[in-house]
């Protein structure tokens, strides 16, 4: 996974000396753009004008403390998905647990070594994005498993259409439309869930079904077209069944999600 380059930081620290030291260290030594504020109220007044990538908040401040500032900033659309780091001397394990419960992404301990501050922030920044990547992969895997389970239902529906195609009384345009919707969904969803073979096979069938709709208007499709549809459905079922079998191997994620190879 590519970690975005960090360049813009919002800082809220009531101590002038600490705020000036952090600002100088991050701008002069490390070329970050820092938006420094001495209180949460001032930061909130200017928040809409800024575009920070992360927020660093002192925990203990007069008036509005760090957790209160974070809560108000997170309520803003541009800040709801940003990482927030607390700057604090309260680094006992119980304190860290409480901060994490509040939704904090990391803690910078006071006192800190100025020349090491940037590396600490970058480490927290990387960990934040890595954790989001892991969370995404876990949630994607859950969705993928649901998708694979639903593929069994798709097979049964496709077999029902095979049965309809084999009936002597023919295959109606209504049935054709139902098949079109089913196959169109497989065409669009297969590749998105990492199964390109399903999308490719469904696309071939979709294209053929479209040609029937544009060229013929009668209620029943021809025997020749029915045979062609039957062959394409059988091919699609074979690919879906193979996909479901392959999904039982340890390597669950494949295909469209580019960073999943880290696992």
Short mmCIF file of C-alpha atoms in Angstrom, two decimals:
data_model
loop_
_atom_site.label_atom_id
_atom_site.label_comp_id
_atom_site.label_asym_id
_atom_site.label_seq_id
_atom_site.Cartn_x
_atom_site.Cartn_y
_atom_site.Cartn_z
CA UNK A 1 0.00 0.00 0.00
CA UNK A 2 1.25 3.49 -0.88
CA UNK A 3 1.23 5.79 2.16
CA UNK A 4 0.16 9.37 1.28
CA UNK A 5 2.88 11.97 1.78
CA UNK A 6 2.25 14.02 4.90
CA UNK A 7 2.67 17.77 4.49
CA UNK A 8 -0.08 19.68 6.38
CA UNK A 9 -0.57 19.52 10.15
CA UNK A 10 -3.03 21.29 12.42
CA UNK A 11 -1.56 21.90 15.88
CA UNK A 12 -3.45 23.05 18.98
CA UNK A 13 -1.21 23.65 22.02
CA UNK A 14 -1.84 26.28 24.69
CA UNK A 15 1.81 26.56 25.80
CA UNK A 16 3.55 29.20 23.69
CA UNK A 17 6.98 27.66 24.14
CA UNK A 18 5.91 24.10 23.24
CA UNK A 19 3.84 25.35 20.32
CA UNK A 20 6.70 27.49 18.98
CA UNK A 21 9.18 24.61 19.36
CA UNK A 22 6.94 22.15 17.50
CA UNK A 23 6.15 24.67 14.78
CA UNK A 24 9.80 25.54 14.25
CA UNK A 25 10.95 21.92 14.28
CA UNK A 26 8.36 20.73 11.80
CA UNK A 27 8.63 23.68 9.41
CA UNK A 28 12.36 24.45 9.48
CA UNK A 29 13.82 20.98 9.85
CA UNK A 30 11.18 18.95 8.05
CA UNK A 31 9.37 21.29 5.66
CA UNK A 32 5.83 20.60 6.88
CA UNK A 33 3.10 23.22 6.68
CA UNK A 34 1.84 23.73 10.23
CA UNK A 35 -1.33 25.55 11.28
CA UNK A 36 -0.63 26.43 14.96
CA UNK A 37 -3.32 27.55 17.42
CA UNK A 38 -3.19 28.31 21.12
CA UNK A 39 -6.71 27.05 21.90
CA UNK A 40 -9.44 24.89 20.49
CA UNK A 41 -11.81 27.79 20.02
CA UNK A 42 -9.40 29.56 17.67
CA UNK A 43 -8.77 26.37 15.71
CA UNK A 44 -12.49 25.77 15.28
CA UNK A 45 -13.03 29.30 13.99
CA UNK A 46 -10.48 28.73 11.20
CA UNK A 47 -11.04 24.99 10.65
CA UNK A 48 -13.08 25.40 7.47
CA UNK A 49 -10.29 27.43 5.86
CA UNK A 50 -7.65 24.79 6.47
CA UNK A 51 -6.99 21.46 4.81
CA UNK A 52 -4.83 19.53 7.27
CA UNK A 53 -4.00 15.87 6.82
CA UNK A 54 -3.72 15.24 10.54
CA UNK A 55 -4.41 17.04 13.80
CA UNK A 56 -2.19 17.21 16.90
CA UNK A 57 -3.95 18.28 20.10
CA UNK A 58 -2.63 19.01 23.56
CA UNK A 59 -4.79 17.09 26.03
CA UNK A 60 -4.75 19.46 29.02
CA UNK A 61 -5.77 22.97 27.97
CA UNK A 62 -7.79 25.68 29.73
CA UNK A 63 -11.34 26.03 28.48
CA UNK A 64 -11.78 23.35 25.83
CA UNK A 65 -9.44 20.37 26.35
CA UNK A 66 -8.05 18.13 23.63
CA UNK A 67 -10.82 15.49 23.66
CA UNK A 68 -13.48 18.22 23.43
CA UNK A 69 -11.69 19.88 20.50
CA UNK A 70 -11.37 16.53 18.73
CA UNK A 71 -15.08 15.83 19.15
CA UNK A 72 -16.05 19.17 17.62
CA UNK A 73 -13.55 18.89 14.76
CA UNK A 74 -14.63 15.35 13.94
CA UNK A 75 -18.18 16.66 13.55
CA UNK A 76 -16.97 18.70 10.56
CA UNK A 77 -17.13 16.90 7.18
CA UNK A 78 -13.50 17.65 6.26
CA UNK A 79 -12.23 16.35 9.61
CA UNK A 80 -14.40 13.31 10.25
CA UNK A 81 -11.93 10.93 8.61
CA UNK A 82 -8.63 12.51 9.70
CA UNK A 83 -6.17 10.98 12.17
CA UNK A 84 -5.96 12.79 15.52
CA UNK A 85 -2.88 12.56 17.74
CA UNK A 86 -2.79 13.62 21.38
CA UNK A 87 0.21 15.47 22.77
CA UNK A 88 0.38 14.62 26.46
CA UNK A 89 2.43 13.55 29.46
CA UNK A 90 -0.35 11.11 30.40
CA UNK A 91 1.07 7.98 28.83
CA UNK A 92 0.09 5.34 31.38
CA UNK A 93 -1.47 2.28 29.75
CA UNK A 94 -4.86 3.13 31.24
CA UNK A 95 -4.62 6.63 29.76
CA UNK A 96 -3.76 5.21 26.32
CA UNK A 97 -6.73 2.85 26.46
CA UNK A 98 -9.02 5.76 27.33
CA UNK A 99 -7.61 7.89 24.51
CA UNK A 100 -8.14 5.07 22.02
CA UNK A 101 -11.71 4.70 23.27
CA UNK A 102 -12.24 8.35 22.40
CA UNK A 103 -11.07 7.65 18.85
CA UNK A 104 -7.48 8.87 18.94
CA UNK A 105 -5.07 7.49 16.33
CA UNK A 106 -1.84 7.99 18.25
CA UNK A 107 -0.10 9.63 21.20
CA UNK A 108 3.01 11.83 21.24
CA UNK A 109 4.51 11.76 24.71
CA UNK A 110 5.74 14.85 26.57
CA UNK A 111 8.54 15.58 26.98
CA UNK A 112 9.83 14.80 23.49
CA UNK A 113 13.13 15.19 21.70
CA UNK A 114 12.56 17.94 19.09
CA UNK A 115 14.81 16.38 16.46
CA UNK A 116 12.92 13.09 16.75
CA UNK A 117 9.44 14.62 16.60
CA UNK A 118 9.03 14.33 12.83
CA UNK A 119 10.01 10.66 12.81
CA UNK A 120 7.52 9.96 15.61
CA UNK A 121 4.75 11.70 13.66
CA UNK A 122 5.64 9.87 10.46
CA UNK A 123 5.62 6.53 12.30
CA UNK A 124 2.15 7.27 13.68
CA UNK A 125 1.02 8.46 10.24
CA UNK A 126 2.21 5.22 8.63
CA UNK A 127 0.64 3.07 11.34
CA UNK A 128 -2.65 4.90 10.93
CA UNK A 129 -2.82 4.25 7.20
CA UNK A 130 -1.64 0.67 7.62
CA UNK A 131 -4.40 0.01 10.14
CA UNK A 132 -6.96 1.45 7.73
CA UNK A 133 -5.61 -0.80 5.01
CA UNK A 134 -5.91 -3.84 7.29
CA UNK A 135 -9.44 -2.83 8.27
CA UNK A 136 -10.42 -2.42 4.63
CA UNK A 137 -9.00 -5.82 3.72
CA UNK A 138 -10.84 -7.50 6.59
CA UNK A 139 -14.13 -5.87 5.65
CA UNK A 140 -13.59 -6.57 1.96
CA UNK A 141 -12.94 -10.22 2.77
CA UNK A 142 -16.24 -10.41 4.67
CA UNK A 143 -18.09 -8.88 1.72
CA UNK A 144 -16.30 -11.19 -0.67
CA UNK A 145 -17.35 -14.22 1.35
CA UNK A 146 -20.97 -13.05 1.23
CA UNK A 147 -20.62 -12.57 -2.52
CA UNK A 148 -19.23 -16.07 -2.97
CA UNK A 149 -22.08 -17.49 -0.93
CA UNK A 150 -24.60 -15.65 -3.10
CA UNK A 151 -22.97 -17.08 -6.22
CA UNK A 152 -24.52 -20.43 -5.31
CA UNK A 153 -27.94 -18.79 -5.59
CA UNK A 154 -26.92 -17.33 -8.94
CA UNK A 155 -26.05 -20.81 -10.18
CA UNK A 156 -29.49 -22.08 -9.20
CA UNK A 157 -31.16 -19.18 -11.02
CA UNK A 158 -29.08 -19.83 -14.12
CA UNK A 159 -30.08 -23.49 -14.02
CA UNK A 160 -33.73 -22.44 -13.87
CA UNK A 161 -33.18 -20.51 -17.08
CA UNK A 162 -31.55 -23.56 -18.63
CA UNK A 163 -34.66 -25.52 -17.77
CA UNK A 164 -36.85 -22.82 -19.30
CA UNK A 165 -34.80 -22.84 -22.49
CA UNK A 166 -35.29 -26.58 -22.83
CA UNK A 167 -39.09 -26.48 -22.54
CA UNK A 168 -41.15 -27.15 -25.66
CA UNK A 169 -43.37 -24.13 -25.10
CA UNK A 170 -40.39 -21.86 -25.64
CA UNK A 171 -38.59 -19.13 -23.74
CA UNK A 172 -40.41 -15.82 -23.42
CA UNK A 173 -39.14 -12.26 -23.63
CA UNK A 174 -39.99 -11.82 -19.94
CA UNK A 175 -37.68 -14.69 -19.05
CA UNK A 176 -35.06 -13.19 -21.31
CA UNK A 177 -35.27 -9.90 -19.42
CA UNK A 178 -34.92 -11.68 -16.09
CA UNK A 179 -31.81 -13.43 -17.37
CA UNK A 180 -30.42 -10.15 -18.66
CA UNK A 181 -30.72 -8.55 -15.21
CA UNK A 182 -29.08 -11.53 -13.51
CA UNK A 183 -26.17 -11.70 -15.94
CA UNK A 184 -25.70 -7.93 -15.98
CA UNK A 185 -25.25 -8.01 -12.19
CA UNK A 186 -22.65 -10.78 -12.47
CA UNK A 187 -20.87 -8.83 -15.19
CA UNK A 188 -20.59 -5.72 -13.03
CA UNK A 189 -19.90 -7.32 -9.67
CA UNK A 190 -17.53 -10.15 -10.55
CA UNK A 191 -14.46 -8.09 -11.37
CA UNK A 192 -15.14 -5.66 -8.53
CA UNK A 193 -14.90 -8.54 -6.07
CA UNK A 194 -11.72 -9.86 -7.68
CA UNK A 195 -13.22 -12.49 -10.01
CA UNK A 196 -12.53 -11.25 -13.53
CA UNK A 197 -13.36 -14.58 -15.17
CA UNK A 198 -16.97 -14.28 -14.01
CA UNK A 199 -17.25 -10.76 -15.41
CA UNK A 200 -15.70 -11.76 -18.73
CA UNK A 201 -17.98 -14.76 -19.21
CA UNK A 202 -21.05 -12.78 -18.14
CA UNK A 203 -20.09 -9.99 -20.54
CA UNK A 204 -20.12 -12.37 -23.51
CA UNK A 205 -23.59 -13.56 -22.55
CA UNK A 206 -24.77 -9.99 -21.92
CA UNK A 207 -23.65 -8.91 -25.37
CA UNK A 208 -25.48 -11.78 -26.99
CA UNK A 209 -28.67 -11.09 -25.06
CA UNK A 210 -28.52 -7.46 -26.18
CA UNK A 211 -28.28 -8.53 -29.80
CA UNK A 212 -31.42 -10.61 -29.43
CA UNK A 213 -33.33 -7.70 -27.91
CA UNK A 214 -32.35 -5.31 -30.68
CA UNK A 215 -32.91 -7.69 -33.57
CA UNK A 216 -36.02 -9.58 -32.52
CA UNK A 217 -39.31 -8.42 -31.03
CA UNK A 218 -41.35 -11.65 -31.00
CA UNK A 219 -42.53 -13.13 -27.73
CA UNK A 220 -40.54 -16.36 -28.08
CA UNK A 221 -36.88 -16.52 -29.00
CA UNK A 222 -35.71 -18.81 -31.77
CA UNK A 223 -34.40 -22.33 -31.21
CA UNK A 224 -31.03 -21.27 -32.57
CA UNK A 225 -30.74 -18.39 -30.09
CA UNK A 226 -31.92 -20.63 -27.28
CA UNK A 227 -29.13 -23.08 -28.07
CA UNK A 228 -26.55 -20.30 -28.08
CA UNK A 229 -27.82 -18.91 -24.75
CA UNK A 230 -27.77 -22.40 -23.27
CA UNK A 231 -24.13 -22.88 -24.22
CA UNK A 232 -23.13 -19.51 -22.80
CA UNK A 233 -25.01 -20.13 -19.54
CA UNK A 234 -23.33 -23.52 -19.14
CA UNK A 235 -19.96 -21.86 -19.62
CA UNK A 236 -20.79 -19.18 -17.06
CA UNK A 237 -21.96 -21.77 -14.53
CA UNK A 238 -18.72 -23.72 -14.98
CA UNK A 239 -16.65 -20.60 -14.28
CA UNK A 240 -18.71 -19.67 -11.23
CA UNK A 241 -18.41 -23.20 -9.82
CA UNK A 242 -14.64 -23.15 -10.34
CA UNK A 243 -14.45 -19.74 -8.66
CA UNK A 244 -16.31 -21.07 -5.62
CA UNK A 245 -14.00 -24.08 -5.45
CA UNK A 246 -10.86 -21.97 -5.76
CA UNK A 247 -12.10 -19.63 -3.03
CA UNK A 248 -11.75 -22.45 -0.52
CA UNK A 249 -7.95 -22.18 -0.73
CA UNK A 250 -6.08 -20.12 1.93
CA UNK A 251 -5.49 -17.20 -0.44
CA UNK A 252 -8.87 -15.48 -0.27
CA UNK A 253 -8.19 -12.09 -1.79
CA UNK A 254 -7.31 -11.79 -5.44
CA UNK A 255 -7.76 -9.62 -8.47
CA UNK A 256 -8.92 -6.05 -8.25
CA UNK A 257 -7.51 -4.98 -4.86
CA UNK A 258 -3.97 -3.98 -5.63
CA UNK A 259 -2.42 -3.95 -2.14
CA UNK A 260 -3.74 -7.29 -0.90
CA UNK A 261 -0.53 -9.09 -1.78
CA UNK A 262 1.01 -7.87 1.47
CA UNK A 263 -0.81 -10.64 3.28
#
